[in-house]
GROMACS .gro file of C-alpha atoms in nm:
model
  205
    1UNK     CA    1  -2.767  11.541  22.115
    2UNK     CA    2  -2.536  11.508  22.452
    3UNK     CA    3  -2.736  11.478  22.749
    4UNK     CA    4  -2.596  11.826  22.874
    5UNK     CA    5  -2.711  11.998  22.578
    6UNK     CA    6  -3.048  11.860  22.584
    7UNK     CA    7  -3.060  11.951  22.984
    8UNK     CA    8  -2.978  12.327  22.908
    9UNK     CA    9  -3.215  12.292  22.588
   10UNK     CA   10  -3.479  12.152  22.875
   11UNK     CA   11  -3.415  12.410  23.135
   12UNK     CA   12  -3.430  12.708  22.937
   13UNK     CA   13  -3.732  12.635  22.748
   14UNK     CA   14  -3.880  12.554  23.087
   15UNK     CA   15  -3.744  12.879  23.238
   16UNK     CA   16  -3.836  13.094  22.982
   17UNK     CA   17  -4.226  12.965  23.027
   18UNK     CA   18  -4.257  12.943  23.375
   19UNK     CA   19  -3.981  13.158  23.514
   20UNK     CA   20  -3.678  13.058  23.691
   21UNK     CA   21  -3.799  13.035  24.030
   22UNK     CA   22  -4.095  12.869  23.947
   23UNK     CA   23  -3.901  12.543  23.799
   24UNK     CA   24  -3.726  12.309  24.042
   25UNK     CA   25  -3.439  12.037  23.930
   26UNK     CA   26  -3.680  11.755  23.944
   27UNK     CA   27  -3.896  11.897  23.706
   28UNK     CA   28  -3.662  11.952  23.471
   29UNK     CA   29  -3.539  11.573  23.506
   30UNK     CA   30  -3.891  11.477  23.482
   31UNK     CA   31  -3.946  11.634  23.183
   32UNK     CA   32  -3.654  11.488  22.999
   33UNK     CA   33  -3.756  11.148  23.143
   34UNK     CA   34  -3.387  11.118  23.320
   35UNK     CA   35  -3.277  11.035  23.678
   36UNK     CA   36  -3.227  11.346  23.929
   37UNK     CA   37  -2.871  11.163  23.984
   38UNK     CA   38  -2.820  11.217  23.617
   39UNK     CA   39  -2.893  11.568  23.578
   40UNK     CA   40  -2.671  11.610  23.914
   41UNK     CA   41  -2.344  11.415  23.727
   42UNK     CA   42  -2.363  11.710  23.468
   43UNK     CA   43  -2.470  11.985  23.704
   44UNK     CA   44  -2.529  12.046  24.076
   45UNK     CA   45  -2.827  12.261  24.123
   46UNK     CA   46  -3.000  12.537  23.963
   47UNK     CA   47  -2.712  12.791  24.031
   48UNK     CA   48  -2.500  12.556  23.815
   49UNK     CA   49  -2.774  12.595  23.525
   50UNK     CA   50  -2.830  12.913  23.516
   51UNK     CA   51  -2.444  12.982  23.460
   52UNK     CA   52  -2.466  12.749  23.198
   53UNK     CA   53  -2.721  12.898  23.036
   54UNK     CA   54  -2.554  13.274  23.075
   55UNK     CA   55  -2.266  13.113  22.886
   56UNK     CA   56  -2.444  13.019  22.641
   57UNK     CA   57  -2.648  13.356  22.628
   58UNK     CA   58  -2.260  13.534  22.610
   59UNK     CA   59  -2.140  13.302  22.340
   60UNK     CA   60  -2.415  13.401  22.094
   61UNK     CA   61  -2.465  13.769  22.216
   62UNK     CA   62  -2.082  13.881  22.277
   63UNK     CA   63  -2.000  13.895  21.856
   64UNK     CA   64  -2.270  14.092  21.813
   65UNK     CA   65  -2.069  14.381  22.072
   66UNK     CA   66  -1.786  14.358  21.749
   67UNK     CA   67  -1.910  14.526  21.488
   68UNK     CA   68  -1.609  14.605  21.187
   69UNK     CA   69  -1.442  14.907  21.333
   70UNK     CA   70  -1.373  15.014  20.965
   71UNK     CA   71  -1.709  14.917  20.739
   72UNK     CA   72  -1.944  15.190  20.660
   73UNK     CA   73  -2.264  15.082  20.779
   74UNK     CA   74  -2.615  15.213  20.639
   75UNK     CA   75  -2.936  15.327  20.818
   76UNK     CA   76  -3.018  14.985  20.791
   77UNK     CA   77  -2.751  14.776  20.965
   78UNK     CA   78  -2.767  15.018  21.303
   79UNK     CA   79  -3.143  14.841  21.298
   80UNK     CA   80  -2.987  14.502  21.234
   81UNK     CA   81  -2.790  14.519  21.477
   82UNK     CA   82  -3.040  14.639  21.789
   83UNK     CA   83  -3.280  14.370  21.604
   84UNK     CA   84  -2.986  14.103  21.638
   85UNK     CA   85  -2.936  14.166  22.005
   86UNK     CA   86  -3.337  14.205  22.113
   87UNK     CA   87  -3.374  13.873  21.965
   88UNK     CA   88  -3.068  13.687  22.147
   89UNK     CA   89  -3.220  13.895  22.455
   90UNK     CA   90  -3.566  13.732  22.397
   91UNK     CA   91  -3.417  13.350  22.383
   92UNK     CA   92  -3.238  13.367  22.727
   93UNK     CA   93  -3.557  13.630  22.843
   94UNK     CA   94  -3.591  13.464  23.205
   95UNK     CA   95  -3.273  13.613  23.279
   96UNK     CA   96  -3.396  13.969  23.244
   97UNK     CA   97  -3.753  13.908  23.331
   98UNK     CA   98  -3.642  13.926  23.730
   99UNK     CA   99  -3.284  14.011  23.692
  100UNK     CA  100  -3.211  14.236  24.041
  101UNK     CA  101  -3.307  13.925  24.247
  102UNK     CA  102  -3.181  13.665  23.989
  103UNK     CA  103  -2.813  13.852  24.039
  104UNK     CA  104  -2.889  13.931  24.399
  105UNK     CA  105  -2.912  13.565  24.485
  106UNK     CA  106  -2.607  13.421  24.233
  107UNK     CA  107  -2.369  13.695  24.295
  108UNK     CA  108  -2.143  13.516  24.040
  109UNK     CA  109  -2.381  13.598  23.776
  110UNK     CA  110  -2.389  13.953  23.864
  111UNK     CA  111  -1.997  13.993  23.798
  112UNK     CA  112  -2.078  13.841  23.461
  113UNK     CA  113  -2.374  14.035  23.351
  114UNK     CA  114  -2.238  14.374  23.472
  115UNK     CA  115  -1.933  14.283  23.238
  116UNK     CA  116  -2.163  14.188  22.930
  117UNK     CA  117  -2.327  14.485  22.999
  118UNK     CA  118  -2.124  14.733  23.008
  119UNK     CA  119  -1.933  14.594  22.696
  120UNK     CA  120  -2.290  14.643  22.523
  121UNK     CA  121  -2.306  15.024  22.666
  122UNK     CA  122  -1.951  15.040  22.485
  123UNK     CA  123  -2.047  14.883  22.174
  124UNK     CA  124  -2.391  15.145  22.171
  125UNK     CA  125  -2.149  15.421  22.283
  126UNK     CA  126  -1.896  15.368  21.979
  127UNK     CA  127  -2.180  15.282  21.733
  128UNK     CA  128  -2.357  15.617  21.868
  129UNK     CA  129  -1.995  15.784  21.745
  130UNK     CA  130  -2.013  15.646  21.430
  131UNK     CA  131  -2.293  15.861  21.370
  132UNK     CA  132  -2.181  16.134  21.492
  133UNK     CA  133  -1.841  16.115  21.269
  134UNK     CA  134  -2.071  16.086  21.026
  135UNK     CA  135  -2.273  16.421  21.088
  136UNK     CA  136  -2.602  16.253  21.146
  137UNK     CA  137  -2.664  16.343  21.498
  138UNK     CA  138  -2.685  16.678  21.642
  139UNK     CA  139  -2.691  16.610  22.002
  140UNK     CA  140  -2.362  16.648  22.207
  141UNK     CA  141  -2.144  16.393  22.385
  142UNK     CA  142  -2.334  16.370  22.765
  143UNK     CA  143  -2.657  16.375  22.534
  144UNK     CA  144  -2.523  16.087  22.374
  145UNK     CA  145  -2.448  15.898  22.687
  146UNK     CA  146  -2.742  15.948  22.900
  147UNK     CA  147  -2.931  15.817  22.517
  148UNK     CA  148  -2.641  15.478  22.595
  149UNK     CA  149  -2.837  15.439  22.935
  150UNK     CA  150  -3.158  15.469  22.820
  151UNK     CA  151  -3.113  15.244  22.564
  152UNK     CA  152  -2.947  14.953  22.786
  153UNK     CA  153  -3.250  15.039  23.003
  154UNK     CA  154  -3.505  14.950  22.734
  155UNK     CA  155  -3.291  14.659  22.633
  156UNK     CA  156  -3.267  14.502  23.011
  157UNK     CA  157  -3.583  14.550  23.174
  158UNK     CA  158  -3.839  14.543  22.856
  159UNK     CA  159  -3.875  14.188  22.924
  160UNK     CA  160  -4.009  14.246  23.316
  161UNK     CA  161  -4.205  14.529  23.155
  162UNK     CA  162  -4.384  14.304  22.931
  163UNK     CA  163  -4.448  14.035  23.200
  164UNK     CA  164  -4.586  14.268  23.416
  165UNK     CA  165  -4.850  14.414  23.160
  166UNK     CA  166  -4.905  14.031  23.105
  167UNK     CA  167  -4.868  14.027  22.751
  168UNK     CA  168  -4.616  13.836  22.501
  169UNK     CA  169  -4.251  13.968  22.472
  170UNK     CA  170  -4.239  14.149  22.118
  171UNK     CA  171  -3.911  14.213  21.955
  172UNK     CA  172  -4.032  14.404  21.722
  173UNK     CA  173  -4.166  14.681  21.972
  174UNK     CA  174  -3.848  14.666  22.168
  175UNK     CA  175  -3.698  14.787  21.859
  176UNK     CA  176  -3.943  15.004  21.742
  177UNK     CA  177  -3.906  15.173  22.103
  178UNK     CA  178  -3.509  15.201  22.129
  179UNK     CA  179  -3.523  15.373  21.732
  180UNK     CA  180  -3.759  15.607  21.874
  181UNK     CA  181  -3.531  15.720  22.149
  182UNK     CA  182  -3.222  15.777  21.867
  183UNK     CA  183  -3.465  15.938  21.649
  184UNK     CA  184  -3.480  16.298  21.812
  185UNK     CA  185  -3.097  16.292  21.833
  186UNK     CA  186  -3.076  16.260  21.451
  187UNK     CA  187  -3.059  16.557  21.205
  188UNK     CA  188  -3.353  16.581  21.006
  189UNK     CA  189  -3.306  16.374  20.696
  190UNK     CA  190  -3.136  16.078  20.872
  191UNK     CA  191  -3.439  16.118  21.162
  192UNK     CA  192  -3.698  16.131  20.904
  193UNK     CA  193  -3.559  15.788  20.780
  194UNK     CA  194  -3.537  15.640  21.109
  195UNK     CA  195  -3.889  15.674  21.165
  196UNK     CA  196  -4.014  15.528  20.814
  197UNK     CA  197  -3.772  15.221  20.919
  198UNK     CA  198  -3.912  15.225  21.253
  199UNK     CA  199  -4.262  15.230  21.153
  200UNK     CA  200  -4.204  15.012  20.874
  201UNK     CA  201  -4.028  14.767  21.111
  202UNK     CA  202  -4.308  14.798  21.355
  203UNK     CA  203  -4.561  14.674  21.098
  204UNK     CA  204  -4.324  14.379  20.969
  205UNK     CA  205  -4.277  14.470  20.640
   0.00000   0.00000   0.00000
């Protein structure tokens, strides 16, 4: 592996277990048993990683934001797909875990988030309309877009929740949590469905 990839490998497993400010440049050349003048050649500073790793965090997260404009997707897939992105969410999780001061100090990486962000409340909107041209939902369009912010919400900041509460980030509840906000939007068959996926998904069968 090229030493850049194993320094982003490095800092984000380091990040994601200690937390971004608690993890200086040294330690991460320590750990990989390199010179501080060696991590510097491939990037100066922390700032520097961090953008790295948001690229990185973009690359695998943006196709997920494409989803076939034409394909008729089942009960099934809308869960993939919120699974899909908690999960790339949970790999690059010290970004969201203090994200107002993490974008507050790199103001560069708040451009970029806000952009990735509101292509995912674009992605939820038009998935959201799927639905709806299908006649499963029964709630109208501001319903519909106040449920887009509520579900970026969950998305975002369940990470700082769960470090807050001091317990382990679980995908599974994340899901389990957003499918529970859709759920009273849905007409009664395709509701009743979305719970026995929900709770079905919640106990990981």
């Amino acid at each position: 592996m090229k030493t850049r990839e194993r320094i982003l490998d490095c800092t984000l497993l380091l990040f994601n277990e200690r937390g971004e400010p608690n993890v200086s440049t040294l330690e991460i050349a320590n750990e990989l048993e390199i010179s501080p003048g060696n991590l510097y050649y491939h990037f100066r500073g922390k700032e520097a990683l961090v953008l790295a790793l948001f690229e990185r965090f973009q690359q695998e997260a943006t196709p997920l934001l494409d989803p076939p404009a034409e394909a008729r997707l089942a009960a099934e897939d809308y869960w993939l797909f919120l699974h899909l992105i908690v999960e790339c969410l949970a790999r690059y999780r010290f970004l969201f875990q203090d994200l107002a001061t993490l974008a507050a100090r790199q103001p560069r990486l708040a451009r970029s988030l806000r952009h990735w962000l509101n292509g995912l409340k674009r992605t939820l909107a038009a998935l959201l309309a799927r639905l709806k041209a299908e006649r499963q939902l029964v709630s109208d369009t501001r319903a519909l877009g106040l449920l887009v912010e509520q579900i970026s919400l969950t998305l975002l900041f369940s990470a700082a929740y769960q470090r807050l509460l001091g317990s382990k980030a679980e995908s599974r509840l994340v899901v389990f949590q957003i499918m529970m906000l859709v759920a009273p939007h849905l007409k009664e068959e395709a509701r009743a469905l979305a719970e026995r996926l929900a709770l079905r998904y919640l106990d990981g069968d």
